[in-house]
PDB file of C-alpha atoms in Angstrom:
ATOM      1  CA  MET D1286     -33.991 -75.625  21.717  1.00  0.00           C
ATOM      2  CA  ASN D1287     -37.195 -73.914  22.857  1.00  0.00           C
ATOM      3  CA  HIS D1288     -38.790 -70.809  21.358  1.00  0.00           C
ATOM      4  CA  PHE D1289     -38.272 -68.760  24.510  1.00  0.00           C
ATOM      5  CA  ARG D1290     -34.491 -69.090  24.492  1.00  0.00           C
ATOM      6  CA  ASN D1291     -34.249 -68.165  20.807  1.00  0.00           C
ATOM      7  CA  HIS D1292     -36.478 -65.149  21.334  1.00  0.00           C
ATOM      8  CA  LEU D1293     -34.454 -63.774  24.231  1.00  0.00           C
ATOM      9  CA  PHE D1294     -31.217 -64.144  22.337  1.00  0.00           C
ATOM     10  CA  SER D1295     -32.500 -62.237  19.318  1.00  0.00           C
ATOM     11  CA  ILE D1296     -33.892 -59.247  21.209  1.00  0.00           C
ATOM     12  CA  ALA D1297     -30.773 -58.981  23.379  1.00  0.00           C
ATOM     13  CA  GLY D1298     -28.724 -58.535  20.235  1.00  0.00           C
ATOM     14  CA  VAL D1299     -30.986 -55.868  18.779  1.00  0.00           C
ATOM     15  CA  GLY D1300     -31.004 -53.876  21.969  1.00  0.00           C
ATOM     16  CA  ILE D1301     -27.267 -53.926  22.505  1.00  0.00           C
ATOM     17  CA  PHE D1302     -26.647 -52.956  18.898  1.00  0.00           C
ATOM     18  CA  LEU D1303     -28.912 -49.953  19.420  1.00  0.00           C
ATOM     19  CA  LEU D1304     -26.854 -48.839  22.391  1.00  0.00           C
ATOM     20  CA  LEU D1305     -23.648 -49.135  20.421  1.00  0.00           C
ATOM     21  CA  ALA D1306     -25.000 -47.120  17.525  1.00  0.00           C
ATOM     22  CA  MET D1307     -26.343 -44.248  19.602  1.00  0.00           C
ATOM     23  CA  ALA D1308     -23.834 -43.805  22.433  1.00  0.00           C
ATOM     24  CA  THR D1309     -20.280 -43.235  21.306  1.00  0.00           C
ATOM     25  CA  ALA D1310     -19.144 -40.084  23.076  1.00  0.00           C
ATOM     26  CA  PRO D1311     -16.579 -40.193  25.942  1.00  0.00           C
ATOM     27  CA  SER D1312     -18.063 -40.847  29.361  1.00  0.00           C
ATOM     28  CA  ASN D1313     -17.825 -38.644  32.436  1.00  0.00           C
ATOM     29  CA  ASN D1314     -18.254 -41.566  34.829  1.00  0.00           C
ATOM     30  CA  ASN D1315     -15.331 -41.752  37.242  1.00  0.00           C
ATOM     31  CA  ASN D1316     -16.617 -44.658  39.319  1.00  0.00           C
ATOM     32  CA  ASN D1317     -13.906 -47.235  38.630  1.00  0.00           C
ATOM     33  CA  SER D1318     -13.662 -49.313  41.791  1.00  0.00           C
ATOM     34  CA  ASN D1319     -12.446 -52.873  41.167  1.00  0.00           C
ATOM     35  CA  ASN D1320     -12.750 -54.120  44.755  1.00  0.00           C
ATOM     36  CA  ARG D1321     -13.429 -57.720  43.800  1.00  0.00           C
ATOM     37  CA  PRO D1322     -15.284 -60.087  46.160  1.00  0.00           C
ATOM     38  CA  SER D1323     -14.187 -63.681  46.580  1.00  0.00           C
ATOM     39  CA  PRO D1324     -16.098 -66.067  44.286  1.00  0.00           C
ATOM     40  CA  PRO D1325     -19.000 -67.744  46.129  1.00  0.00           C
ATOM     41  CA  ALA D1326     -18.893 -71.486  46.734  1.00  0.00           C
ATOM     42  CA  ASN D1327     -20.006 -73.768  43.896  1.00  0.00           C
ATOM     43  CA  THR D1328     -19.566 -71.116  41.232  1.00  0.00           C
ATOM     44  CA  THR D1329     -17.426 -70.638  38.139  1.00  0.00           C
ATOM     45  CA  MET D1330     -15.723 -67.323  37.427  1.00  0.00           C
ATOM     46  CA  PHE D1331     -16.013 -66.026  33.885  1.00  0.00           C
ATOM     47  CA  THR D1332     -13.227 -63.658  32.800  1.00  0.00           C
ATOM     48  CA  ASN D1333     -13.899 -61.752  29.610  1.00  0.00           C
ATOM     49  CA  SER D1334     -11.159 -62.061  26.994  1.00  0.00           C
ATOM     50  CA  SER D1335     -10.469 -60.260  23.753  1.00  0.00           C
ATOM     51  CA  THR D1336      -8.935 -63.391  22.244  1.00  0.00           C
ATOM     52  CA  GLY D1337     -10.752 -64.342  19.054  1.00  0.00           C
ATOM     53  CA  LEU D1338     -13.174 -61.413  19.146  1.00  0.00           C
ATOM     54  CA  THR D1339     -14.003 -59.686  15.883  1.00  0.00           C
ATOM     55  CA  GLY D1340     -16.233 -56.846  14.692  1.00  0.00           C
ATOM     56  CA  ASP D1341     -18.302 -54.940  17.237  1.00  0.00           C
ATOM     57  CA  LEU D1342     -17.241 -57.064  20.209  1.00  0.00           C
ATOM     58  CA  ALA D1343     -13.563 -56.450  19.461  1.00  0.00           C
ATOM     59  CA  GLU D1344     -14.105 -52.731  18.888  1.00  0.00           C
ATOM     60  CA  ASN D1345     -16.058 -52.336  22.124  1.00  0.00           C
ATOM     61  CA  TYR D1346     -14.171 -54.814  24.292  1.00  0.00           C
ATOM     62  CA  VAL D1347     -14.147 -54.286  28.054  1.00  0.00           C
ATOM     63  CA  ASP D1348     -12.488 -56.350  30.791  1.00  0.00           C
ATOM     64  CA  PHE D1349     -14.826 -57.800  33.422  1.00  0.00           C
ATOM     65  CA  THR D1350     -15.307 -60.852  35.604  1.00  0.00           C
ATOM     66  CA  ILE D1351     -18.497 -62.446  36.902  1.00  0.00           C
ATOM     67  CA  SER D1352     -19.272 -65.654  38.817  1.00  0.00           C
ATOM     68  CA  TYR D1353     -22.197 -67.943  38.033  1.00  0.00           C
ATOM     69  CA  PRO D1354     -23.511 -71.136  39.689  1.00  0.00           C
ATOM     70  CA  ASN D1355     -21.965 -74.371  38.429  1.00  0.00           C
ATOM     71  CA  THR D1356     -25.438 -75.655  37.505  1.00  0.00           C
ATOM     72  CA  TRP D1357     -25.941 -72.824  34.969  1.00  0.00           C
ATOM     73  CA  LYS D1358     -25.086 -73.263  31.284  1.00  0.00           C
ATOM     74  CA  LEU D1359     -22.698 -70.920  29.504  1.00  0.00           C
ATOM     75  CA  ASP D1360     -23.751 -70.191  25.927  1.00  0.00           C
ATOM     76  CA  PRO D1361     -20.813 -71.271  23.699  1.00  0.00           C
ATOM     77  CA  ALA D1362     -21.978 -68.959  20.889  1.00  0.00           C
ATOM     78  CA  ALA D1363     -21.606 -65.781  22.958  1.00  0.00           C
ATOM     79  CA  GLY D1364     -18.356 -63.914  22.311  1.00  0.00           C
ATOM     80  CA  ARG D1365     -18.005 -65.493  18.890  1.00  0.00           C
ATOM     81  CA  GLY D1366     -18.904 -64.612  15.323  1.00  0.00           C
ATOM     82  CA  SER D1367     -21.847 -62.236  15.042  1.00  0.00           C
ATOM     83  CA  SER D1368     -22.965 -62.629  18.660  1.00  0.00           C
ATOM     84  CA  PRO D1369     -23.856 -59.297  20.299  1.00  0.00           C
ATOM     85  CA  ASN D1370     -22.901 -60.591  23.760  1.00  0.00           C
ATOM     86  CA  PHE D1371     -19.550 -61.092  25.458  1.00  0.00           C
ATOM     87  CA  MET D1372     -21.186 -63.809  27.518  1.00  0.00           C
ATOM     88  CA  LYS D1373     -24.588 -65.312  28.203  1.00  0.00           C
ATOM     89  CA  VAL D1374     -25.436 -67.835  30.890  1.00  0.00           C
ATOM     90  CA  GLN D1375     -28.727 -69.357  31.981  1.00  0.00           C
ATOM     91  CA  ASN D1376     -30.409 -71.762  34.324  1.00  0.00           C
ATOM     92  CA  LEU D1377     -32.749 -74.206  32.572  1.00  0.00           C
ATOM     93  CA  THR D1378     -35.404 -76.701  33.545  1.00  0.00           C
ATOM     94  CA  SER D1379     -34.870 -80.353  32.679  1.00  0.00           C
ATOM     95  CA  ASP D1380     -36.842 -79.829  29.470  1.00  0.00           C
ATOM     96  CA  GLY D1381     -34.866 -76.759  28.435  1.00  0.00           C
ATOM     97  CA  ILE D1382     -37.112 -73.866  29.536  1.00  0.00           C
ATOM     98  CA  THR D1383     -35.319 -70.783  30.839  1.00  0.00           C
ATOM     99  CA  ILE D1384     -35.633 -70.180  34.592  1.00  0.00           C
ATOM    100  CA  GLU D1385     -33.174 -67.281  34.849  1.00  0.00           C
ATOM    101  CA  GLN D1386     -30.590 -65.842  32.476  1.00  0.00           C
ATOM    102  CA  LEU D1387     -28.081 -63.032  32.141  1.00  0.00           C
ATOM    103  CA  ALA D1388     -26.401 -61.669  29.010  1.00  0.00           C
ATOM    104  CA  ILE D1389     -23.615 -59.068  28.997  1.00  0.00           C
ATOM    105  CA  GLY D1390     -22.994 -56.845  26.009  1.00  0.00           C
ATOM    106  CA  TYR D1391     -21.190 -53.605  25.309  1.00  0.00           C
ATOM    107  CA  PHE D1392     -22.108 -50.014  26.112  1.00  0.00           C
ATOM    108  CA  SER D1393     -20.086 -46.943  25.191  1.00  0.00           C
ATOM    109  CA  GLY D1394     -21.430 -43.522  25.981  1.00  0.00           C
ATOM    110  CA  GLN D1395     -22.042 -40.641  28.320  1.00  0.00           C
ATOM    111  CA  ARG D1396     -23.967 -41.067  31.537  1.00  0.00           C
ATOM    112  CA  ILE D1397     -26.324 -38.263  30.492  1.00  0.00           C
ATOM    113  CA  LEU D1398     -27.521 -40.358  27.526  1.00  0.00           C
ATOM    114  CA  MET D1399     -28.633 -43.340  29.591  1.00  0.00           C
ATOM    115  CA  PRO D1400     -32.274 -42.381  30.268  1.00  0.00           C
ATOM    116  CA  ASN D1401     -32.893 -41.689  26.583  1.00  0.00           C
ATOM    117  CA  LEU D1402     -31.199 -44.903  25.524  1.00  0.00           C
ATOM    118  CA  ALA D1403     -33.096 -46.924  28.114  1.00  0.00           C
ATOM    119  CA  ARG D1404     -36.381 -45.591  26.761  1.00  0.00           C
ATOM    120  CA  LYS D1405     -35.393 -46.433  23.183  1.00  0.00           C
ATOM    121  CA  LEU D1406     -34.379 -49.930  24.246  1.00  0.00           C
ATOM    122  CA  SER D1407     -37.673 -50.368  26.086  1.00  0.00           C
ATOM    123  CA  ASP D1408     -39.563 -49.269  22.975  1.00  0.00           C
ATOM    124  CA  GLN D1409     -37.651 -51.881  21.017  1.00  0.00           C
ATOM    125  CA  PHE D1410     -38.554 -54.596  23.515  1.00  0.00           C
ATOM    126  CA  GLU D1411     -42.201 -53.565  23.269  1.00  0.00           C
ATOM    127  CA  GLY D1412     -42.170 -54.552  19.610  1.00  0.00           C
ATOM    128  CA  GLN D1413     -40.693 -57.959  20.421  1.00  0.00           C
ATOM    129  CA  PHE D1414     -42.584 -59.239  23.466  1.00  0.00           C
ATOM    130  CA  PRO D1415     -46.313 -60.010  23.722  1.00  0.00           C
ATOM    131  CA  ASP D1416     -48.023 -58.039  26.520  1.00  0.00           C
ATOM    132  CA  TYR D1417     -44.858 -56.010  27.166  1.00  0.00           C
ATOM    133  CA  GLN D1418     -45.054 -53.422  29.942  1.00  0.00           C
ATOM    134  CA  LYS D1419     -42.242 -51.266  31.308  1.00  0.00           C
ATOM    135  CA  ILE D1420     -42.912 -51.058  35.029  1.00  0.00           C
ATOM    136  CA  THR D1421     -40.071 -48.975  36.523  1.00  0.00           C
ATOM    137  CA  GLU D1422     -37.130 -46.890  35.336  1.00  0.00           C
ATOM    138  CA  GLY D1423     -34.363 -45.025  37.159  1.00  0.00           C
ATOM    139  CA  THR D1424     -30.896 -45.076  38.665  1.00  0.00           C
ATOM    140  CA  THR D1425     -29.461 -48.247  40.162  1.00  0.00           C
ATOM    141  CA  GLN D1426     -26.204 -49.663  41.457  1.00  0.00           C
ATOM    142  CA  VAL D1427     -24.309 -52.837  40.616  1.00  0.00           C
ATOM    143  CA  GLY D1428     -21.625 -53.452  43.216  1.00  0.00           C
ATOM    144  CA  PRO D1429     -19.568 -50.221  43.283  1.00  0.00           C
ATOM    145  CA  TYR D1430     -20.913 -48.981  39.925  1.00  0.00           C
ATOM    146  CA  ASP D1431     -23.668 -46.447  39.376  1.00  0.00           C
ATOM    147  CA  GLY D1432     -25.966 -47.277  36.475  1.00  0.00           C
ATOM    148  CA  TYR D1433     -29.411 -46.836  34.989  1.00  0.00           C
ATOM    149  CA  GLU D1434     -32.086 -49.478  34.586  1.00  0.00           C
ATOM    150  CA  PHE D1435     -35.619 -50.289  33.582  1.00  0.00           C
ATOM    151  CA  ARG D1436     -37.713 -53.288  34.576  1.00  0.00           C
ATOM    152  CA  PHE D1437     -40.477 -54.892  32.563  1.00  0.00           C
ATOM    153  CA  THR D1438     -42.926 -57.756  32.323  1.00  0.00           C
ATOM    154  CA  ALA D1439     -44.108 -59.716  29.300  1.00  0.00           C
ATOM    155  CA  THR D1440     -45.473 -63.098  28.325  1.00  0.00           C
ATOM    156  CA  THR D1441     -44.538 -65.811  25.853  1.00  0.00           C
ATOM    157  CA  LYS D1442     -45.214 -69.514  25.320  1.00  0.00           C
ATOM    158  CA  THR D1443     -43.065 -72.605  25.442  1.00  0.00           C
ATOM    159  CA  THR D1444     -42.818 -74.846  22.401  1.00  0.00           C
ATOM    160  CA  ALA D1445     -45.534 -76.979  24.036  1.00  0.00           C
ATOM    161  CA  GLY D1446     -47.832 -73.936  24.084  1.00  0.00           C
ATOM    162  CA  ALA D1447     -47.817 -73.374  27.835  1.00  0.00           C
ATOM    163  CA  PRO D1448     -47.938 -69.702  28.962  1.00  0.00           C
ATOM    164  CA  LEU D1449     -44.760 -68.286  30.453  1.00  0.00           C
ATOM    165  CA  ASP D1450     -44.471 -65.010  32.373  1.00  0.00           C
ATOM    166  CA  ILE D1451     -41.286 -62.988  31.839  1.00  0.00           C
ATOM    167  CA  TYR D1452     -39.707 -60.619  34.369  1.00  0.00           C
ATOM    168  CA  GLY D1453     -36.921 -58.510  32.912  1.00  0.00           C
ATOM    169  CA  ARG D1454     -34.314 -56.022  34.088  1.00  0.00           C
ATOM    170  CA  ALA D1455     -31.948 -54.139  31.754  1.00  0.00           C
ATOM    171  CA  ILE D1456     -29.014 -52.249  33.303  1.00  0.00           C
ATOM    172  CA  LEU D1457     -26.701 -49.772  31.562  1.00  0.00           C
ATOM    173  CA  LEU D1458     -23.289 -49.291  33.178  1.00  0.00           C
ATOM    174  CA  PRO D1459     -21.337 -46.405  31.631  1.00  0.00           C
ATOM    175  CA  GLY D1460     -17.609 -46.465  31.080  1.00  0.00           C
ATOM    176  CA  ASP D1461     -15.013 -43.985  32.244  1.00  0.00           C
ATOM    177  CA  ALA D1462     -11.874 -42.384  30.842  1.00  0.00           C
ATOM    178  CA  ASN D1463     -10.024 -45.729  30.899  1.00  0.00           C
ATOM    179  CA  ARG D1464     -12.622 -48.249  29.763  1.00  0.00           C
ATOM    180  CA  LYS D1465     -15.963 -48.733  28.083  1.00  0.00           C
ATOM    181  CA  GLY D1466     -19.106 -49.810  29.871  1.00  0.00           C
ATOM    182  CA  ALA D1467     -21.446 -52.781  29.697  1.00  0.00           C
ATOM    183  CA  THR D1468     -25.091 -53.725  29.306  1.00  0.00           C
ATOM    184  CA  LEU D1469     -26.532 -56.347  31.655  1.00  0.00           C
ATOM    185  CA  LEU D1470     -29.806 -57.955  30.591  1.00  0.00           C
ATOM    186  CA  MET D1471     -31.373 -60.180  33.238  1.00  0.00           C
ATOM    187  CA  MET D1472     -34.535 -62.199  32.754  1.00  0.00           C
ATOM    188  CA  ALA D1473     -36.464 -64.678  34.852  1.00  0.00           C
ATOM    189  CA  THR D1474     -39.640 -66.598  34.113  1.00  0.00           C
ATOM    190  CA  SER D1475     -42.569 -68.082  35.990  1.00  0.00           C
ATOM    191  CA  GLU D1476     -40.598 -71.350  36.011  1.00  0.00           C
ATOM    192  CA  SER D1477     -38.617 -69.855  38.912  1.00  0.00           C
ATOM    193  CA  LYS D1478     -39.817 -70.855  42.359  1.00  0.00           C
ATOM    194  CA  ASP D1479     -38.315 -67.685  43.861  1.00  0.00           C
ATOM    195  CA  VAL D1480     -38.848 -64.890  41.320  1.00  0.00           C
ATOM    196  CA  LYS D1481     -42.510 -63.842  41.356  1.00  0.00           C
ATOM    197  CA  SER D1482     -42.316 -60.200  40.193  1.00  0.00           C
ATOM    198  CA  ILE D1483     -39.922 -57.715  38.596  1.00  0.00           C
ATOM    199  CA  SER D1484     -38.847 -56.517  42.035  1.00  0.00           C
ATOM    200  CA  ASP D1485     -37.385 -60.000  42.604  1.00  0.00           C
ATOM    201  CA  VAL D1486     -35.091 -59.955  39.530  1.00  0.00           C
ATOM    202  CA  GLY D1487     -31.518 -59.768  40.792  1.00  0.00           C
ATOM    203  CA  GLU D1488     -32.812 -59.862  44.379  1.00  0.00           C
ATOM    204  CA  LYS D1489     -34.119 -63.435  44.682  1.00  0.00           C
ATOM    205  CA  GLY D1490     -33.333 -66.723  42.984  1.00  0.00           C
ATOM    206  CA  GLU D1491     -29.735 -67.160  41.801  1.00  0.00           C
ATOM    207  CA  LEU D1492     -29.286 -63.986  39.735  1.00  0.00           C
ATOM    208  CA  PRO D1493     -28.031 -62.069  42.832  1.00  0.00           C
ATOM    209  CA  ILE D1494     -24.970 -64.323  42.812  1.00  0.00           C
ATOM    210  CA  LEU D1495     -24.076 -63.077  39.352  1.00  0.00           C
ATOM    211  CA  LEU D1496     -25.051 -59.446  39.867  1.00  0.00           C
ATOM    212  CA  ASN D1497     -23.137 -59.072  43.143  1.00  0.00           C
ATOM    213  CA  SER D1498     -20.010 -60.647  41.674  1.00  0.00           C
ATOM    214  CA  PHE D1499     -19.764 -58.459  38.555  1.00  0.00           C
ATOM    215  CA  ARG D1500     -16.636 -56.293  38.417  1.00  0.00           C
ATOM    216  CA  PHE D1501     -14.897 -54.403  35.666  1.00  0.00           C
ATOM    217  CA  GLY D1502     -11.200 -55.132  35.152  1.00  0.00           C
ATOM    218  CA  LYS D1503      -9.201 -58.349  35.258  1.00  0.00           C
ATOM    219  CA  ASP D1504      -9.030 -60.826  38.097  1.00  0.00           C
TER     220      ASP D1504
END
């Protein structure tokens, strides 16, 4: 397992725990559309399940589905034990370097808190990534859901010592009166032939397949 994958997993957990600790008030978000698109060809649909969840994941469980390409690898540790993520999936090179990845964790809080929480999460990332820079911040939309995001760049190295550019995008989706929300953390690296800047994350490569398919609720 390469250093880059371990590093991403650890900072995703820290960030999502921060959101849980600081955002626990009821949400005023009433955007609850579950108009679910048909799964794209050559993809697998992941349906979140509360079965076997314990601790924070059980307490903050939310129903959602998302489709990912069949060539991507689902992390078997996500959704189990002390994992901070309901699911994590990534596309890897033949030698195990991350090309693109997405992790989904929990978020419970008011929409008004999102800018402050995004800034705190960005500050936390700054202490984890070499050459970290937050590039943009503001409102966004994932399918029918209004959210808040920030995008960033950073660098790291593979286990062989080769430099690796990181392009990241963290999205907070608030809950509503009937459900909690979610945190989507997307990252791509310079190993991608399509993603060349932060503006490409979720817009080029294969991450758009996942982002466009995300829906709260059950299938």
